[in-house]
Amino acid sequence: MKRIFSGVQPTGNLHLGNYLGAIRNWVRLQDEFDDCLFCVVDLHAITVWQEPKDLVANIREVAAAMMAAGIDPARNVIFNQSQVSAHAELAWIFNCVARLGWLDRMTQFKEKAGKDKERASVGLYAYPNLMAADILAYKGTHVPVGEDQKQHLELARDIAQKFNHDYGQEFFPVVEPLIFGTATRVMSLRDGWSKMSKSDPADNSRINMTDDADGIARKIKKAKTDSEPLPSEAPGLNGRPEASNLVGIYAALADTDMDGVLGEFGGQGFGAFKPALADLAVAKLSPVQDQMRRLIDDTTYVESVLRCGAEKANDIATPILREVQDLVGFLRP
Ligand code: TYM
């Protein structure tokens, strides 16, 4: 059986990379897979400090963004992680399956902890184990994410395989990452070598899903570029990370590929390309953003979707967790 699981952290500043690299792909997948769970991962969010009143608003905002993008709550399970205790319970078991050496290799921990790793939370270090638990609590088989999550998914595969080996049963599936589209790694608008990220202190580095049309146009106009005109074929973008990023964003928004965009804009400078990109971004994002604003105002509705999603998620995860507890040898009532 195939089952999709994916998640987004409610840490504020949901951006174009999250939309193009993940959420928009989920909208497509809901038509191909009849079993999809999309989770607002609030347990992950608190691995770095979150102001409680912002966190609760951000949980609603991410849920609103998923629905505004087109994920249908009637056909899919939309919920927030802390409402389903199986995530935390299975994560503890995985803390005892995963090896320190595996976690030591995680590049995202190194990036997020920075130089002062002694002061990082234990949760930030164990984060990938919780992520494996998120997926495997449902025996999820396919995980649509952006490129940056690849290493975490490899760890989830290692955990599933070690658990199966240790307890002598092919219990957990070995998860398949689904990384597709032209925007699997959207880069910062200020630096083509670093990823567009929610935590970048420079707001100009990203297009937020809450930015208005003027804000989007202004950020694209200010985006860092080089002084060369655009090439007419994709290999001409090698060594030009900022140009490549903007062309990639255009391609993703227009549902074409890099060569399709360069066929139209090759030979032209950024003076012509940037306004076209801004117009396209506003045209594609504003319907989603309008709907997102409406949903954010309707907290009762959003919370009822999350509650109902959590019930459905619990129904799937509870029997799986019980089997895990039996395999491990816990005594249950
Ligand atoms: P998060 O919240 O950082 O990002 C959510 C999704 O957006 C993708 N993404 C990007 N894609 C393209 N370009 C970018 N610049 C960019 N930035 C982010 C991410 O790859 C992700 O798909 N650990 C996860 C959340 C998580 C999860 C899970 C995902 C927790 N448990 C289980 C899948 C399955 C995270 O921090 O995503």
PDB file of N, CA and C in Angstrom, residues 185-197 200-207 219-220 222-226 239-246 249 274:
ATOM      1  N   ARG A 185      15.054  23.281  -4.897  1.00  0.00           N
ATOM      2  CA  ARG A 185      15.925  24.054  -3.997  1.00  0.00           C
ATOM      3  C   ARG A 185      15.897  25.508  -4.446  1.00  0.00           C
ATOM      4  N   VAL A 186      14.949  26.263  -3.912  1.00  0.00           N
ATOM      5  CA  VAL A 186      14.844  27.692  -4.247  1.00  0.00           C
ATOM      6  C   VAL A 186      15.875  28.425  -3.387  1.00  0.00           C
ATOM      7  N   MET A 187      16.652  29.292  -4.031  1.00  0.00           N
ATOM      8  CA  MET A 187      17.738  29.949  -3.306  1.00  0.00           C
ATOM      9  C   MET A 187      17.320  31.338  -2.829  1.00  0.00           C
ATOM     10  N   SER A 188      18.116  31.875  -1.912  1.00  0.00           N
ATOM     11  CA  SER A 188      17.882  33.224  -1.376  1.00  0.00           C
ATOM     12  C   SER A 188      17.945  34.249  -2.511  1.00  0.00           C
ATOM     13  N   LEU A 189      17.127  35.297  -2.412  1.00  0.00           N
ATOM     14  CA  LEU A 189      17.174  36.348  -3.438  1.00  0.00           C
ATOM     15  C   LEU A 189      18.395  37.251  -3.263  1.00  0.00           C
ATOM     16  N   ARG A 190      19.067  37.125  -2.116  1.00  0.00           N
ATOM     17  CA  ARG A 190      20.235  37.975  -1.839  1.00  0.00           C
ATOM     18  C   ARG A 190      21.545  37.239  -2.062  1.00  0.00           C
ATOM     19  N   ASP A 191      21.489  35.906  -2.143  1.00  0.00           N
ATOM     20  CA  ASP A 191      22.724  35.128  -2.247  1.00  0.00           C
ATOM     21  C   ASP A 191      22.394  33.784  -2.901  1.00  0.00           C
ATOM     22  N   GLY A 192      22.826  33.634  -4.128  1.00  0.00           N
ATOM     23  CA  GLY A 192      22.466  32.441  -4.904  1.00  0.00           C
ATOM     24  C   GLY A 192      23.094  31.150  -4.402  1.00  0.00           C
ATOM     25  N   TRP A 193      23.973  31.262  -3.398  1.00  0.00           N
ATOM     26  CA  TRP A 193      24.602  30.045  -2.870  1.00  0.00           C
ATOM     27  C   TRP A 193      23.905  29.549  -1.614  1.00  0.00           C
ATOM     28  N   SER A 194      23.008  30.364  -1.025  1.00  0.00           N
ATOM     29  CA  SER A 194      22.312  29.830   0.157  1.00  0.00           C
ATOM     30  C   SER A 194      20.823  29.706  -0.116  1.00  0.00           C
ATOM     31  N   LYS A 195      20.256  28.744   0.562  1.00  0.00           N
ATOM     32  CA  LYS A 195      18.859  28.364   0.337  1.00  0.00           C
ATOM     33  C   LYS A 195      17.917  29.445   0.863  1.00  0.00           C
ATOM     34  N   MET A 196      16.783  29.654   0.176  1.00  0.00           N
ATOM     35  CA  MET A 196      15.752  30.545   0.728  1.00  0.00           C
ATOM     36  C   MET A 196      15.257  29.890   2.010  1.00  0.00           C
ATOM     37  N   SER A 197      15.242  30.672   3.104  1.00  0.00           N
ATOM     38  CA  SER A 197      14.936  30.032   4.378  1.00  0.00           C
ATOM     39  C   SER A 197      14.083  30.934   5.272  1.00  0.00           C
ATOM     40  N   ASP A 200      16.248  33.145   7.735  1.00  0.00           N
ATOM     41  CA  ASP A 200      17.186  34.191   7.298  1.00  0.00           C
ATOM     42  C   ASP A 200      16.723  35.531   7.869  1.00  0.00           C
ATOM     43  N   PRO A 201      17.591  36.235   8.619  1.00  0.00           N
ATOM     44  CA  PRO A 201      17.151  37.507   9.206  1.00  0.00           C
ATOM     45  C   PRO A 201      16.788  38.558   8.142  1.00  0.00           C
ATOM     46  N   ALA A 202      17.323  38.429   6.918  1.00  0.00           N
ATOM     47  CA  ALA A 202      17.015  39.409   5.862  1.00  0.00           C
ATOM     48  C   ALA A 202      15.689  39.049   5.182  1.00  0.00           C
ATOM     49  N   ASP A 203      14.672  39.867   5.422  1.00  0.00           N
ATOM     50  CA  ASP A 203      13.362  39.588   4.835  1.00  0.00           C
ATOM     51  C   ASP A 203      13.416  39.653   3.294  1.00  0.00           C
ATOM     52  N   ASN A 204      14.322  40.487   2.775  1.00  0.00           N
ATOM     53  CA  ASN A 204      14.477  40.615   1.317  1.00  0.00           C
ATOM     54  C   ASN A 204      15.010  39.357   0.651  1.00  0.00           C
ATOM     55  N   SER A 205      15.469  38.405   1.466  1.00  0.00           N
ATOM     56  CA  SER A 205      16.053  37.188   0.897  1.00  0.00           C
ATOM     57  C   SER A 205      14.979  36.221   0.416  1.00  0.00           C
ATOM     58  N   ARG A 206      13.733  36.450   0.870  1.00  0.00           N
ATOM     59  CA  ARG A 206      12.683  35.484   0.516  1.00  0.00           C
ATOM     60  C   ARG A 206      11.382  36.190   0.143  1.00  0.00           C
ATOM     61  N   ILE A 207      10.543  35.482  -0.614  1.00  0.00           N
ATOM     62  CA  ILE A 207       9.178  35.941  -0.857  1.00  0.00           C
ATOM     63  C   ILE A 207       8.301  35.177   0.117  1.00  0.00           C
ATOM     64  N   LYS A 219      10.808  42.985  -3.963  1.00  0.00           N
ATOM     65  CA  LYS A 219      11.869  42.029  -3.638  1.00  0.00           C
ATOM     66  C   LYS A 219      12.507  41.449  -4.902  1.00  0.00           C
ATOM     67  N   ILE A 220      11.676  41.203  -5.917  1.00  0.00           N
ATOM     68  CA  ILE A 220      12.236  40.658  -7.164  1.00  0.00           C
ATOM     69  C   ILE A 220      13.101  41.718  -7.846  1.00  0.00           C
ATOM     70  N   LYS A 222      14.806  44.011  -6.425  1.00  0.00           N
ATOM     71  CA  LYS A 222      16.062  44.158  -5.666  1.00  0.00           C
ATOM     72  C   LYS A 222      16.914  42.894  -5.669  1.00  0.00           C
ATOM     73  N   ALA A 223      16.367  41.792  -6.187  1.00  0.00           N
ATOM     74  CA  ALA A 223      17.100  40.518  -6.110  1.00  0.00           C
ATOM     75  C   ALA A 223      18.476  40.658  -6.753  1.00  0.00           C
ATOM     76  N   LYS A 224      19.454  40.001  -6.122  1.00  0.00           N
ATOM     77  CA  LYS A 224      20.820  40.070  -6.645  1.00  0.00           C
ATOM     78  C   LYS A 224      20.897  39.350  -7.992  1.00  0.00           C
ATOM     79  N   THR A 225      21.595  39.954  -8.955  1.00  0.00           N
ATOM     80  CA  THR A 225      21.814  39.284 -10.249  1.00  0.00           C
ATOM     81  C   THR A 225      23.223  39.634 -10.719  1.00  0.00           C
ATOM     82  N   ASP A 226      23.568  39.166 -11.912  1.00  0.00           N
ATOM     83  CA  ASP A 226      24.831  39.614 -12.499  1.00  0.00           C
ATOM     84  C   ASP A 226      24.500  40.559 -13.658  1.00  0.00           C
ATOM     85  N   GLY A 239      27.462  28.477 -13.161  1.00  0.00           N
ATOM     86  CA  GLY A 239      28.305  29.509 -12.547  1.00  0.00           C
ATOM     87  C   GLY A 239      27.573  30.830 -12.360  1.00  0.00           C
ATOM     88  N   ARG A 240      26.265  30.853 -12.623  1.00  0.00           N
ATOM     89  CA  ARG A 240      25.475  32.081 -12.417  1.00  0.00           C
ATOM     90  C   ARG A 240      24.295  31.752 -11.489  1.00  0.00           C
ATOM     91  N   PRO A 241      24.600  31.516 -10.200  1.00  0.00           N
ATOM     92  CA  PRO A 241      23.565  30.984  -9.299  1.00  0.00           C
ATOM     93  C   PRO A 241      22.338  31.885  -9.155  1.00  0.00           C
ATOM     94  N   GLU A 242      22.540  33.197  -9.128  1.00  0.00           N
ATOM     95  CA  GLU A 242      21.382  34.080  -8.922  1.00  0.00           C
ATOM     96  C   GLU A 242      20.477  34.056 -10.152  1.00  0.00           C
ATOM     97  N   ALA A 243      21.121  34.122 -11.344  1.00  0.00           N
ATOM     98  CA  ALA A 243      20.331  34.095 -12.582  1.00  0.00           C
ATOM     99  C   ALA A 243      19.593  32.767 -12.679  1.00  0.00           C
ATOM    100  N   SER A 244      20.313  31.695 -12.357  1.00  0.00           N
ATOM    101  CA  SER A 244      19.730  30.364 -12.443  1.00  0.00           C
ATOM    102  C   SER A 244      18.526  30.234 -11.503  1.00  0.00           C
ATOM    103  N   ASN A 245      18.654  30.822 -10.312  1.00  0.00           N
ATOM    104  CA  ASN A 245      17.562  30.748  -9.333  1.00  0.00           C
ATOM    105  C   ASN A 245      16.314  31.464  -9.859  1.00  0.00           C
ATOM    106  N   LEU A 246      16.496  32.665 -10.406  1.00  0.00           N
ATOM    107  CA  LEU A 246      15.316  33.417 -10.882  1.00  0.00           C
ATOM    108  C   LEU A 246      14.664  32.706 -12.067  1.00  0.00           C
ATOM    109  N   ILE A 249      12.723  29.801 -10.681  1.00  0.00           N
ATOM    110  CA  ILE A 249      11.462  30.226 -10.055  1.00  0.00           C
ATOM    111  C   ILE A 249      10.418  30.512 -11.151  1.00  0.00           C
ATOM    112  N   LYS A 274      13.025  40.699 -14.916  1.00  0.00           N
ATOM    113  CA  LYS A 274      12.509  40.840 -13.543  1.00  0.00           C
ATOM    114  C   LYS A 274      11.041  41.299 -13.497  1.00  0.00           C
TER     115      LYS A 274
END
